[in-house]
PDB file of C-alpha atoms and ligand atoms in Angstrom:
ATOM      1  CA  MET A   1      10.416 -21.321   6.510  1.00 81.00           C
ATOM      2  CA  THR A   2      11.114 -18.158   5.507  1.00 91.00           C
ATOM      3  CA  ASP A   3       8.932 -14.833   6.452  1.00 91.00           C
ATOM      4  CA  PHE A   4       7.201 -14.817   2.645  1.00 95.00           C
ATOM      5  CA  GLU A   5       6.550 -18.439   2.717  1.00 94.00           C
ATOM      6  CA  ASN A   6       4.512 -18.110   5.666  1.00 92.00           C
ATOM      7  CA  THR A   7       3.006 -15.675   4.628  1.00 93.00           C
ATOM      8  CA  ILE A   8       1.770 -17.167   1.179  1.00 95.00           C
ATOM      9  CA  THR A   9       0.627 -20.061   3.200  1.00 93.00           C
ATOM     10  CA  CYS A  10      -0.955 -18.812   6.020  1.00 90.00           C
ATOM     11  CA  LEU A  11      -3.383 -16.721   3.113  1.00 90.00           C
ATOM     12  CA  TYR A  12      -3.426 -19.561   0.502  1.00 93.00           C
ATOM     13  CA  GLY A  13      -2.802 -22.259   2.225  1.00 93.00           C
ATOM     14  CA  ASP A  14      -2.335 -25.632   0.431  1.00 95.00           C
ATOM     15  CA  GLU A  15      -2.519 -23.554  -3.059  1.00 94.00           C
ATOM     16  CA  GLY A  16       0.048 -21.245  -1.757  1.00 95.00           C
ATOM     17  CA  ARG A  17       2.131 -23.956  -1.547  1.00 96.00           C
ATOM     18  CA  LEU A  18       1.723 -25.351  -4.632  1.00 96.00           C
ATOM     19  CA  TRP A  19       2.752 -21.592  -5.986  1.00 96.00           C
ATOM     20  CA  LEU A  20       5.215 -21.882  -3.870  1.00 96.00           C
ATOM     21  CA  GLU A  21       6.936 -24.925  -5.174  1.00 97.00           C
ATOM     22  CA  ASN A  22       6.292 -24.301  -8.506  1.00 96.00           C
ATOM     23  CA  LEU A  23       8.237 -20.878  -8.850  1.00 97.00           C
ATOM     24  CA  PRO A  24      11.385 -21.631 -10.171  1.00 97.00           C
ATOM     25  CA  ASN A  25       9.872 -23.986 -13.285  1.00 97.00           C
ATOM     26  CA  ILE A  26       7.375 -19.967 -14.230  1.00 97.00           C
ATOM     27  CA  VAL A  27      10.246 -18.096 -13.689  1.00 98.00           C
ATOM     28  CA  ASN A  28      12.879 -20.013 -15.516  1.00 98.00           C
ATOM     29  CA  ASN A  29       9.963 -20.198 -18.581  1.00 97.00           C
ATOM     30  CA  LEU A  30       9.572 -16.133 -18.024  1.00 98.00           C
ATOM     31  CA  ALA A  31      12.877 -15.442 -18.591  1.00 98.00           C
ATOM     32  CA  HIS A  32      13.327 -18.261 -21.926  1.00 98.00           C
ATOM     33  CA  ARG A  33       9.928 -16.157 -22.974  1.00 97.00           C
ATOM     34  CA  TRP A  34      11.187 -12.375 -22.259  1.00 98.00           C
ATOM     35  CA  GLN A  35      14.662 -12.464 -22.434  1.00 98.00           C
ATOM     36  CA  LEU A  36      15.813 -12.372 -18.749  1.00 98.00           C
ATOM     37  CA  SER A  37      18.965 -12.951 -17.154  1.00 98.00           C
ATOM     38  CA  GLU A  38      19.880 -12.295 -13.281  1.00 98.00           C
ATOM     39  CA  LEU A  39      17.438 -12.646 -11.400  1.00 98.00           C
ATOM     40  CA  HIS A  40      17.439 -12.104  -8.162  1.00 97.00           C
ATOM     41  CA  PRO A  41      14.803 -12.316  -5.557  1.00 97.00           C
ATOM     42  CA  ILE A  42      14.616  -8.662  -3.657  1.00 96.00           C
ATOM     43  CA  ASP A  43      15.013  -8.632  -0.021  1.00 92.00           C
ATOM     44  CA  ASN A  44      11.974  -7.192   1.328  1.00 86.00           C
ATOM     45  CA  LEU A  45       9.137  -9.943   0.375  1.00 94.00           C
ATOM     46  CA  SER A  46       6.032  -9.400   1.406  1.00 90.00           C
ATOM     47  CA  TYR A  47       3.570 -10.620  -0.129  1.00 90.00           C
ATOM     48  CA  ASN A  48       4.321 -11.294  -4.048  1.00 95.00           C
ATOM     49  CA  TYR A  49       7.722 -13.149  -5.573  1.00 97.00           C
ATOM     50  CA  VAL A  50       9.049  -9.794  -6.777  1.00 98.00           C
ATOM     51  CA  MET A  51      12.954 -10.403  -8.559  1.00 98.00           C
ATOM     52  CA  SER A  52      15.278  -7.521  -9.865  1.00 98.00           C
ATOM     53  CA  GLY A  53      16.880  -8.368 -13.062  1.00 98.00           C
ATOM     54  CA  TRP A  54      18.244  -7.331 -16.818  1.00 98.00           C
ATOM     55  CA  GLN A  55      15.792  -7.471 -19.987  1.00 98.00           C
ATOM     56  CA  LYS A  56      18.634  -7.176 -22.361  1.00 96.00           C
ATOM     57  CA  GLU A  57      20.758  -3.941 -21.337  1.00 96.00           C
ATOM     58  CA  LYS A  58      17.205  -2.804 -19.423  1.00 98.00           C
ATOM     59  CA  PRO A  59      16.975  -2.951 -15.738  1.00 98.00           C
ATOM     60  CA  ILE A  60      13.977  -4.400 -14.961  1.00 98.00           C
ATOM     61  CA  ILE A  61      11.934  -5.605 -12.357  1.00 98.00           C
ATOM     62  CA  LEU A  62       9.861  -9.439 -12.652  1.00 98.00           C
ATOM     63  CA  LYS A  63       6.679  -9.376  -9.692  1.00 98.00           C
ATOM     64  CA  LEU A  64       4.789 -12.606  -9.445  1.00 97.00           C
ATOM     65  CA  GLY A  65       2.135 -12.647  -7.972  1.00 94.00           C
ATOM     66  CA  CYS A  66      -0.373 -15.892  -7.213  1.00 92.00           C
ATOM     67  CA  ASP A  67      -4.002 -13.985  -5.870  1.00 87.00           C
ATOM     68  CA  PRO A  68      -4.422 -12.869 -10.080  1.00 79.00           C
ATOM     69  CA  LYS A  69      -7.658 -11.675  -8.996  1.00 79.00           C
ATOM     70  CA  SER A  70      -5.818  -8.675  -6.599  1.00 77.00           C
ATOM     71  CA  PHE A  71      -3.469  -8.599  -9.792  1.00 88.00           C
ATOM     72  CA  LYS A  72      -5.829  -7.492 -11.910  1.00 92.00           C
ATOM     73  CA  ASN A  73      -6.789  -4.167 -10.449  1.00 94.00           C
ATOM     74  CA  GLU A  74      -2.783  -3.547  -9.776  1.00 95.00           C
ATOM     75  CA  ILE A  75      -2.769  -3.729 -13.659  1.00 94.00           C
ATOM     76  CA  GLN A  76      -5.821  -1.395 -14.409  1.00 96.00           C
ATOM     77  CA  ALA A  77      -4.178   1.001 -11.661  1.00 97.00           C
ATOM     78  CA  LEU A  78      -0.975   1.367 -13.393  1.00 97.00           C
ATOM     79  CA  LYS A  79      -2.521   1.620 -16.653  1.00 96.00           C
ATOM     80  CA  ALA A  80      -4.982   4.460 -15.435  1.00 98.00           C
ATOM     81  CA  PHE A  81      -1.993   6.146 -12.829  1.00 98.00           C
ATOM     82  CA  LYS A  82       0.400   5.644 -16.626  1.00 97.00           C
ATOM     83  CA  THR A  83       1.069   9.699 -17.204  1.00 98.00           C
ATOM     84  CA  PHE A  84       0.390  10.347 -13.691  1.00 98.00           C
ATOM     85  CA  GLY A  85       3.356   9.414 -12.182  1.00 98.00           C
ATOM     86  CA  ALA A  86       3.302   5.076 -12.116  1.00 98.00           C
ATOM     87  CA  MET A  87       5.980   3.139 -13.164  1.00 98.00           C
ATOM     88  CA  THR A  88       6.191   2.181 -17.007  1.00 98.00           C
ATOM     89  CA  VAL A  89       4.857  -1.800 -17.206  1.00 97.00           C
ATOM     90  CA  LEU A  90       6.252  -3.588 -19.578  1.00 98.00           C
ATOM     91  CA  ASP A  91       4.973  -6.884 -20.640  1.00 97.00           C
ATOM     92  CA  GLN A  92       1.721  -8.325 -18.411  1.00 95.00           C
ATOM     93  CA  MET A  93       0.444 -11.690 -17.931  1.00 93.00           C
ATOM     94  CA  GLU A  94      -2.517 -12.206 -15.601  1.00 90.00           C
ATOM     95  CA  ASP A  95      -0.443 -13.315 -12.693  1.00 91.00           C
ATOM     96  CA  VAL A  96       2.636 -11.916 -14.246  1.00 96.00           C
ATOM     97  CA  LEU A  97       4.009  -7.842 -14.045  1.00 97.00           C
ATOM     98  CA  LEU A  98       7.318  -7.256 -15.760  1.00 98.00           C
ATOM     99  CA  LEU A  99       7.966  -3.517 -14.093  1.00 98.00           C
ATOM    100  CA  GLU A 100      10.532  -0.753 -15.693  1.00 98.00           C
ATOM    101  CA  ARG A 101      12.977  -1.225 -12.354  1.00 98.00           C
ATOM    102  CA  ALA A 102      12.788   2.602 -10.571  1.00 98.00           C
ATOM    103  CA  GLN A 103      17.173   4.106 -11.161  1.00 98.00           C
ATOM    104  CA  PRO A 104      18.563   4.297  -7.967  1.00 97.00           C
ATOM    105  CA  GLY A 105      15.115   3.118  -6.684  1.00 97.00           C
ATOM    106  CA  LEU A 106      15.326   4.801  -2.892  1.00 97.00           C
ATOM    107  CA  SER A 107      11.978   4.024  -1.726  1.00 98.00           C
ATOM    108  CA  LEU A 108      10.474   7.145   0.857  1.00 98.00           C
ATOM    109  CA  LYS A 109      11.770   5.711   3.579  1.00 98.00           C
ATOM    110  CA  CYS A 110      15.168   6.509   3.137  1.00 98.00           C
ATOM    111  CA  TYR A 111      13.548  10.023   5.168  1.00 98.00           C
ATOM    112  CA  PHE A 112      13.061   8.025   8.282  1.00 98.00           C
ATOM    113  CA  PRO A 113      13.330   9.188  11.162  1.00 98.00           C
ATOM    114  CA  ASP A 114      15.798  11.889  10.617  1.00 98.00           C
ATOM    115  CA  HIS A 115      13.722  14.377   7.768  1.00 98.00           C
ATOM    116  CA  ASP A 116      10.340  12.612   7.972  1.00 98.00           C
ATOM    117  CA  LEU A 117       8.497  15.324   7.015  1.00 98.00           C
ATOM    118  CA  LYS A 118      10.496  15.536   3.474  1.00 98.00           C
ATOM    119  CA  ALA A 119       9.121  12.223   2.647  1.00 98.00           C
ATOM    120  CA  VAL A 120       5.225  13.664   4.020  1.00 98.00           C
ATOM    121  CA  SER A 121       6.013  16.689   1.774  1.00 98.00           C
ATOM    122  CA  ILE A 122       7.047  14.595  -1.799  1.00 98.00           C
ATOM    123  CA  ALA A 123       4.887  11.939  -0.440  1.00 99.00           C
ATOM    124  CA  CYS A 124       2.059  15.189  -1.383  1.00 98.00           C
ATOM    125  CA  GLU A 125       3.660  16.318  -4.479  1.00 98.00           C
ATOM    126  CA  VAL A 126       3.469  12.157  -5.339  1.00 98.00           C
ATOM    127  CA  MET A 127      -0.329  12.146  -4.866  1.00 98.00           C
ATOM    128  CA  LYS A 128      -1.572  15.584  -6.165  1.00 98.00           C
ATOM    129  CA  LYS A 129       0.217  14.119  -9.439  1.00 98.00           C
ATOM    130  CA  LEU A 130      -1.796  10.463  -8.993  1.00 98.00           C
ATOM    131  CA  HIS A 131      -5.449  12.652  -7.849  1.00 98.00           C
ATOM    132  CA  THR A 132      -5.641  14.253 -11.380  1.00 98.00           C
ATOM    133  CA  ALA A 133      -5.696  11.015 -13.341  1.00 98.00           C
ATOM    134  CA  PRO A 134      -9.503  10.365 -14.856  1.00 98.00           C
ATOM    135  CA  TYR A 135     -12.028   8.558 -13.243  1.00 96.00           C
ATOM    136  CA  PRO A 136     -11.958   5.425 -15.229  1.00 96.00           C
ATOM    137  CA  GLU A 137     -13.860   2.985 -16.881  1.00 96.00           C
ATOM    138  CA  TYR A 138     -12.540  -0.276 -14.997  1.00 96.00           C
ATOM    139  CA  GLU A 139     -14.687  -1.189 -12.226  1.00 97.00           C
ATOM    140  CA  PHE A 140     -12.638  -0.896  -9.368  1.00 97.00           C
ATOM    141  CA  PRO A 141     -14.479  -1.526  -5.631  1.00 97.00           C
ATOM    142  CA  THR A 142     -15.020   1.482  -3.737  1.00 98.00           C
ATOM    143  CA  ILE A 143     -13.712   2.241  -0.088  1.00 98.00           C
ATOM    144  CA  LYS A 144     -16.947   1.608   1.232  1.00 98.00           C
ATOM    145  CA  ASP A 145     -16.946  -1.985  -0.397  1.00 98.00           C
ATOM    146  CA  TRP A 146     -13.838  -2.796   1.729  1.00 98.00           C
ATOM    147  CA  LEU A 147     -15.152  -1.262   4.428  1.00 98.00           C
ATOM    148  CA  THR A 148     -17.308  -3.730   5.107  1.00 98.00           C
ATOM    149  CA  VAL A 149     -15.352  -5.557   6.816  1.00 98.00           C
ATOM    150  CA  LEU A 150     -16.054  -3.839   9.970  1.00 98.00           C
ATOM    151  CA  ASP A 151     -19.432  -4.708  10.171  1.00 97.00           C
ATOM    152  CA  LYS A 152     -18.832  -8.355  11.103  1.00 97.00           C
ATOM    153  CA  ASP A 153     -17.868  -8.648  14.734  1.00 96.00           C
ATOM    154  CA  HIS A 154     -14.751 -10.574  16.514  1.00 94.00           C
ATOM    155  CA  GLU A 155     -14.603 -10.415  20.215  1.00 93.00           C
ATOM    156  CA  LEU A 156     -11.101  -9.442  19.810  1.00 92.00           C
ATOM    157  CA  PHE A 157     -11.145  -5.308  18.855  1.00 95.00           C
ATOM    158  CA  MET A 158     -15.431  -4.956  19.905  1.00 97.00           C
ATOM    159  CA  PRO A 159     -14.977  -1.323  21.637  1.00 97.00           C
ATOM    160  CA  GLN A 160     -12.299  -0.845  18.584  1.00 98.00           C
ATOM    161  CA  LEU A 161     -14.795  -1.959  15.979  1.00 98.00           C
ATOM    162  CA  ALA A 162     -17.749  -0.191  17.499  1.00 98.00           C
ATOM    163  CA  LYS A 163     -15.161   2.977  17.497  1.00 98.00           C
ATOM    164  CA  ALA A 164     -14.583   2.706  13.684  1.00 98.00           C
ATOM    165  CA  ARG A 165     -18.014   1.797  12.558  1.00 98.00           C
ATOM    166  CA  VAL A 166     -19.289   5.608  14.021  1.00 98.00           C
ATOM    167  CA  LEU A 167     -16.918   7.022  12.126  1.00 98.00           C
ATOM    168  CA  LYS A 168     -17.334   5.082   8.796  1.00 98.00           C
ATOM    169  CA  ASN A 169     -20.495   5.615   8.525  1.00 98.00           C
ATOM    170  CA  GLU A 170     -19.934   9.329   9.474  1.00 98.00           C
ATOM    171  CA  LEU A 171     -16.593   9.550   6.775  1.00 98.00           C
ATOM    172  CA  LEU A 172     -18.852   7.930   3.770  1.00 98.00           C
ATOM    173  CA  ASN A 173     -22.108  10.392   4.339  1.00 98.00           C
ATOM    174  CA  THR A 174     -19.883  13.485   4.216  1.00 98.00           C
ATOM    175  CA  MET A 175     -17.595  12.232   1.296  1.00 97.00           C
ATOM    176  CA  GLU A 176     -15.927  14.996  -1.107  1.00 93.00           C
ATOM    177  CA  HIS A 177     -15.952  13.716  -5.348  1.00 94.00           C
ATOM    178  CA  SER A 178     -15.031  10.099  -5.132  1.00 97.00           C
ATOM    179  CA  ILE A 179     -11.578   9.874  -7.588  1.00 98.00           C
ATOM    180  CA  LEU A 180      -9.409   6.383  -8.357  1.00 98.00           C
ATOM    181  CA  LEU A 181      -7.313   6.129  -5.148  1.00 98.00           C
ATOM    182  CA  HIS A 182      -3.499   4.395  -5.184  1.00 98.00           C
ATOM    183  CA  GLY A 183      -4.549   2.449  -2.320  1.00 98.00           C
ATOM    184  CA  ASP A 184      -1.161   1.040  -0.958  1.00 98.00           C
ATOM    185  CA  PHE A 185       0.492   4.514  -0.846  1.00 98.00           C
ATOM    186  CA  HIS A 186       3.215   4.289   1.271  1.00 98.00           C
ATOM    187  CA  HIS A 187       7.216   4.701   1.773  1.00 98.00           C
ATOM    188  CA  GLU A 188       7.836   1.565  -0.196  1.00 97.00           C
ATOM    189  CA  ASN A 189       6.093   1.721  -2.559  1.00 98.00           C
ATOM    190  CA  ILE A 190       7.193   5.473  -3.357  1.00 98.00           C
ATOM    191  CA  LEU A 191      10.116   5.293  -5.296  1.00 98.00           C
ATOM    192  CA  GLU A 192      12.977   7.738  -6.651  1.00 98.00           C
ATOM    193  CA  HIS A 193      14.045   6.750 -10.728  1.00 98.00           C
ATOM    194  CA  GLU A 194      15.347   9.437 -12.984  1.00 98.00           C
ATOM    195  CA  GLY A 195      15.237  12.207 -10.987  1.00 98.00           C
ATOM    196  CA  GLU A 196      11.249  11.884  -9.931  1.00 98.00           C
ATOM    197  CA  TRP A 197       9.090  10.104  -7.814  1.00 98.00           C
ATOM    198  CA  LYS A 198       7.324   7.664  -8.583  1.00 98.00           C
ATOM    199  CA  VAL A 199       4.613   4.933  -7.805  1.00 98.00           C
ATOM    200  CA  ILE A 200       4.473   1.326  -7.679  1.00 98.00           C
ATOM    201  CA  ASP A 201       2.047  -1.729  -6.293  1.00 97.00           C
ATOM    202  CA  PRO A 202      -1.571   0.817  -6.740  1.00 98.00           C
ATOM    203  CA  GLN A 203      -3.827  -1.479  -5.576  1.00 96.00           C
ATOM    204  CA  GLY A 204      -6.867   0.457  -7.071  1.00 97.00           C
ATOM    205  CA  VAL A 205      -9.913   1.588  -5.029  1.00 98.00           C
ATOM    206  CA  ILE A 206     -12.050   4.642  -5.229  1.00 98.00           C
ATOM    207  CA  GLY A 207     -12.615   7.197  -2.699  1.00 98.00           C
ATOM    208  CA  GLU A 208     -11.574  10.624  -1.472  1.00 98.00           C
ATOM    209  CA  ARG A 209      -8.201  12.620  -0.784  1.00 98.00           C
ATOM    210  CA  ALA A 210      -7.863  11.750   2.322  1.00 98.00           C
ATOM    211  CA  TYR A 211      -8.612   8.403   2.882  1.00 98.00           C
ATOM    212  CA  GLU A 212      -5.104   8.125   0.898  1.00 98.00           C
ATOM    213  CA  VAL A 213      -2.922   9.426   3.923  1.00 98.00           C
ATOM    214  CA  GLY A 214      -4.410   6.503   6.372  1.00 98.00           C
ATOM    215  CA  CYS A 215      -1.771   3.980   4.849  1.00 98.00           C
ATOM    216  CA  PHE A 216       1.713   5.975   4.804  1.00 98.00           C
ATOM    217  CA  MET A 217       0.910   6.904   8.393  1.00 98.00           C
ATOM    218  CA  ARG A 218       1.306   3.267   9.183  1.00 98.00           C
ATOM    219  CA  ASN A 219       4.704   3.346   8.078  1.00 98.00           C
ATOM    220  CA  PRO A 220       7.792   2.135   7.704  1.00 98.00           C
ATOM    221  CA  LYS A 221       7.549  -0.411   9.863  1.00 95.00           C
ATOM    222  CA  GLU A 222       9.977   0.834  11.980  1.00 97.00           C
ATOM    223  CA  LEU A 223       8.048   3.665  13.427  1.00 98.00           C
ATOM    224  CA  ILE A 224       5.836   1.269  15.508  1.00 98.00           C
ATOM    225  CA  LYS A 225       8.713   0.951  17.573  1.00 98.00           C
ATOM    226  CA  HIS A 226      10.056   4.591  17.763  1.00 98.00           C
ATOM    227  CA  PRO A 227       9.420   6.354  21.598  1.00 98.00           C
ATOM    228  CA  ASP A 228       7.965   9.589  19.782  1.00 98.00           C
ATOM    229  CA  CYS A 229       5.773   7.231  17.048  1.00 98.00           C
ATOM    230  CA  LEU A 230       3.115   9.744  18.882  1.00 97.00           C
ATOM    231  CA  TYR A 231       4.512  12.610  17.929  1.00 96.00           C
ATOM    232  CA  PHE A 232       5.252  11.665  14.009  1.00 98.00           C
ATOM    233  CA  LEU A 233       2.513  10.860  13.489  1.00 98.00           C
ATOM    234  CA  LYS A 234       1.039  14.853  14.735  1.00 97.00           C
ATOM    235  CA  ASP A 235       3.536  15.864  12.651  1.00 97.00           C
ATOM    236  CA  ARG A 236       2.334  14.085  10.054  1.00 98.00           C
ATOM    237  CA  ILE A 237      -1.322  14.900  10.070  1.00 97.00           C
ATOM    238  CA  HIS A 238      -0.703  18.231  10.048  1.00 97.00           C
ATOM    239  CA  ALA A 239       1.375  18.840   7.242  1.00 98.00           C
ATOM    240  CA  PHE A 240      -0.608  16.636   5.082  1.00 98.00           C
ATOM    241  CA  ALA A 241      -3.504  19.231   5.994  1.00 98.00           C
ATOM    242  CA  LYS A 242      -1.050  21.447   5.229  1.00 98.00           C
ATOM    243  CA  HIS A 243      -0.005  20.453   1.849  1.00 98.00           C
ATOM    244  CA  LEU A 244      -3.589  18.432   0.541  1.00 98.00           C
ATOM    245  CA  ASP A 245      -5.847  21.042   2.092  1.00 98.00           C
ATOM    246  CA  LEU A 246      -7.645  18.822   4.241  1.00 98.00           C
ATOM    247  CA  ASP A 247      -9.079  18.614   7.130  1.00 96.00           C
ATOM    248  CA  PRO A 248      -6.702  17.010   9.375  1.00 96.00           C
ATOM    249  CA  VAL A 249      -9.360  15.710  12.181  1.00 96.00           C
ATOM    250  CA  ARG A 250     -11.088  14.095   8.891  1.00 97.00           C
ATOM    251  CA  ILE A 251      -6.940  13.011   8.149  1.00 98.00           C
ATOM    252  CA  ALA A 252      -6.721  11.342  11.542  1.00 97.00           C
ATOM    253  CA  LYS A 253     -10.390   9.514  11.350  1.00 98.00           C
ATOM    254  CA  TRP A 254      -9.862   7.465   9.099  1.00 98.00           C
ATOM    255  CA  CYS A 255      -6.005   6.902  10.115  1.00 98.00           C
ATOM    256  CA  TYR A 256      -7.850   5.170  12.842  1.00 98.00           C
ATOM    257  CA  ILE A 257     -10.339   3.555  10.530  1.00 98.00           C
ATOM    258  CA  GLN A 258      -7.925   2.450   8.272  1.00 98.00           C
ATOM    259  CA  ALA A 259      -5.885   1.013  11.107  1.00 98.00           C
ATOM    260  CA  MET A 260      -8.824  -1.340  12.301  1.00 98.00           C
ATOM    261  CA  LEU A 261      -9.063  -2.461   8.773  1.00 98.00           C
ATOM    262  CA  SER A 262      -5.557  -3.285   9.087  1.00 98.00           C
ATOM    263  CA  ALA A 263      -6.298  -4.994  11.882  1.00 98.00           C
ATOM    264  CA  VAL A 264      -9.099  -7.239  10.444  1.00 98.00           C
ATOM    265  CA  TRP A 265      -7.227  -7.981   7.674  1.00 96.00           C
ATOM    266  CA  SER A 266      -4.322  -9.060   9.095  1.00 95.00           C
ATOM    267  CA  TYR A 267      -6.573 -11.312  11.696  1.00 96.00           C
ATOM    268  CA  GLU A 268      -8.448 -12.700   9.094  1.00 94.00           C
ATOM    269  CA  ASP A 269      -5.245 -13.514   7.654  1.00 90.00           C
ATOM    270  CA  ASN A 270      -3.805 -15.802  10.524  1.00 89.00           C
ATOM    271  CA  LEU A 271      -1.594 -12.819  10.266  1.00 90.00           C
ATOM    272  CA  SER A 272       0.194 -10.633  12.957  1.00 94.00           C
ATOM    273  CA  TYR A 273      -2.576  -7.312  13.817  1.00 97.00           C
ATOM    274  CA  GLU A 274      -0.273  -6.278  16.958  1.00 97.00           C
ATOM    275  CA  SER A 275       1.576  -3.764  15.665  1.00 97.00           C
ATOM    276  CA  ALA A 276      -2.109  -2.105  13.725  1.00 98.00           C
ATOM    277  CA  LEU A 277      -3.944  -2.124  16.566  1.00 98.00           C
ATOM    278  CA  LYS A 278      -1.738  -0.321  18.942  1.00 98.00           C
ATOM    279  CA  PHE A 279      -1.706   2.324  15.409  1.00 98.00           C
ATOM    280  CA  VAL A 280      -6.267   1.765  16.425  1.00 98.00           C
ATOM    281  CA  SER A 281      -5.049   3.341  19.905  1.00 97.00           C
ATOM    282  CA  LEU A 282      -2.459   6.243  19.307  1.00 97.00           C
ATOM    283  CA  PHE A 283      -5.233   7.519  16.247  1.00 98.00           C
ATOM    284  CA  GLU A 284      -7.821   7.368  19.218  1.00 97.00           C
ATOM    285  CA  GLN A 285      -5.405   9.167  21.448  1.00 96.00           C
ATOM    286  CA  LEU A 286      -4.825  11.773  18.800  1.00 96.00           C
ATOM    287  CA  LEU A 287      -8.844  12.335  18.369  1.00 95.00           C
ATOM    288  CA  ASP A 288      -9.205  12.692  22.214  1.00 92.00           C
ATOM    289  CA  ALA A 289      -6.388  14.803  22.526  1.00 86.00           C
ATOM    290  CA  SER A 290      -7.398  17.093  19.347  1.00 70.00           C
ATOM    291  CA  TRP A 291      -4.123  17.861  19.600  1.00 69.00           C
ATOM    292  CA  GLY A 292      -4.638  21.193  18.441  1.00 66.00           C
ATOM    293  CA  PHE A 293      -6.345  19.416  14.444  1.00 71.00           C
TER     294      PHE A 293
HETATM  295  N1  ADP O 301       9.868  -0.711 -10.585  1.00 59.89           N
HETATM  296  C1  ADP O 301      10.609  -0.945  -9.410  1.00 59.89           C
HETATM  297  N2  ADP O 301      11.581  -0.389  -9.490  1.00 59.89           N
HETATM  298  C2  ADP O 301      11.932  -0.074  -8.305  1.00 59.89           C
HETATM  299  N3  ADP O 301      12.233  -1.562  -7.554  1.00 59.89           N
HETATM  300  C3  ADP O 301      10.799  -2.146  -6.878  1.00 59.89           C
HETATM  301  C4  ADP O 301       9.999  -1.890  -8.527  1.00 59.89           C
HETATM  302  N4  ADP O 301       8.549  -2.865  -7.689  1.00 59.89           N
HETATM  303  C5  ADP O 301       9.155  -3.471  -6.904  1.00 59.89           C
HETATM  304  N5  ADP O 301       9.860  -2.891  -6.394  1.00 59.89           N
HETATM  305  C6  ADP O 301      10.963  -3.227  -5.179  1.00 59.89           C
HETATM  306  O1  ADP O 301      10.270  -4.675  -4.192  1.00 59.89           O
HETATM  307  C7  ADP O 301       9.251  -4.100  -3.793  1.00 59.89           C
HETATM  308  C8  ADP O 301       8.200  -4.464  -3.320  1.00 59.89           C
HETATM  309  O2  ADP O 301       7.453  -5.023  -4.987  1.00 59.89           O
HETATM  310  P1  ADP O 301       5.800  -4.680  -4.736  1.00 59.89           P
HETATM  311  O3  ADP O 301       5.194  -4.240  -6.000  1.00 59.89           O
HETATM  312  O4  ADP O 301       5.265  -3.676  -3.594  1.00 59.89           O
HETATM  313  O5  ADP O 301       5.523  -5.321  -3.976  1.00 59.89           O
HETATM  314  P2  ADP O 301       4.328  -6.040  -2.527  1.00 59.89           P
HETATM  315  O6  ADP O 301       2.824  -6.186  -3.457  1.00 59.89           O
HETATM  316  O7  ADP O 301       4.243  -7.219  -1.896  1.00 59.89           O
HETATM  317  O8  ADP O 301       4.339  -4.794  -1.889  1.00 59.89           O
HETATM  318  C9  ADP O 301       9.399  -2.809  -3.457  1.00 59.89           C
HETATM  319  O9  ADP O 301       9.000  -2.053  -2.568  1.00 59.89           O
HETATM  320  C10 ADP O 301      10.307  -2.306  -4.505  1.00 59.89           C
HETATM  321  O10 ADP O 301      11.790  -2.434  -3.360  1.00 59.89           O
HETATM  322 MG1   MG O 302       4.608  -3.188  -2.175  1.00 59.89          MG
END
């Protein structure tokens, strides 16, 4: 079983297995309907089945998801960010997206590890543009909704959960004004397209700007194995704070909370949570040492 098949069956059980079995049929029908050719799955599949190909002369991406609910938010967020830095949606159905394919499509991952802060400065420019999108009419979830997951007890992470709860209450009670956030803003979701950097794969969540930084901090996946991981995190926090005029301690606190959220989500979905938990401990070290924040 591939990692992708494993993720889908862990998340969706029998429904996921059935969806995987039907994929070739679904793709054939879509190819016929939208006149698509040369469809090939991309290398880094994670939660959705993503194929690159062509619609006549136009380079496209076909994205299929097993969960129509999360797709609904993604489609609405892509629409809301349409003129604020998101890739263009060419067509859509309940659980399928047809997107313009980024050209050349490099992701911000290409700057890791040698030019890491270059990726941060590009990410900040992308973020500034995204965050000027008008407050949406569609009812997106809020970060407060997402963080209720941390109120459930899990034997495995009680001390970390206790700290995350204190921090979450503090930050939620002192939030800057709320806006629409991308919600999954990391290197592989920021792509170069015709000389600009564009986002794909937004989850769409309402919250404050500083929240958006957390997910970027835990990526790319290779970061956690790097011997200087802690120093990368420290430098990134300083750089984000400077570019976005944010409080570095507040950023570090959101990072702690979100690493915990990621660990709990993975644990609940029977996926590996170890690297998220390592980040929790690294952010704790940064907060304790204060690192000149
Ligand atoms: N519009 C696009 N142009 C170029 N590549 C894309 C595009 N959309 C997705 N990809 C590629 O497919 C990968 C997975 O797509 P993504 O929408 O992020 O799916 P997931 O929700 O599974 O993370 C991306 O990291 C990127 O490499
Ligand atoms: Mg993605």
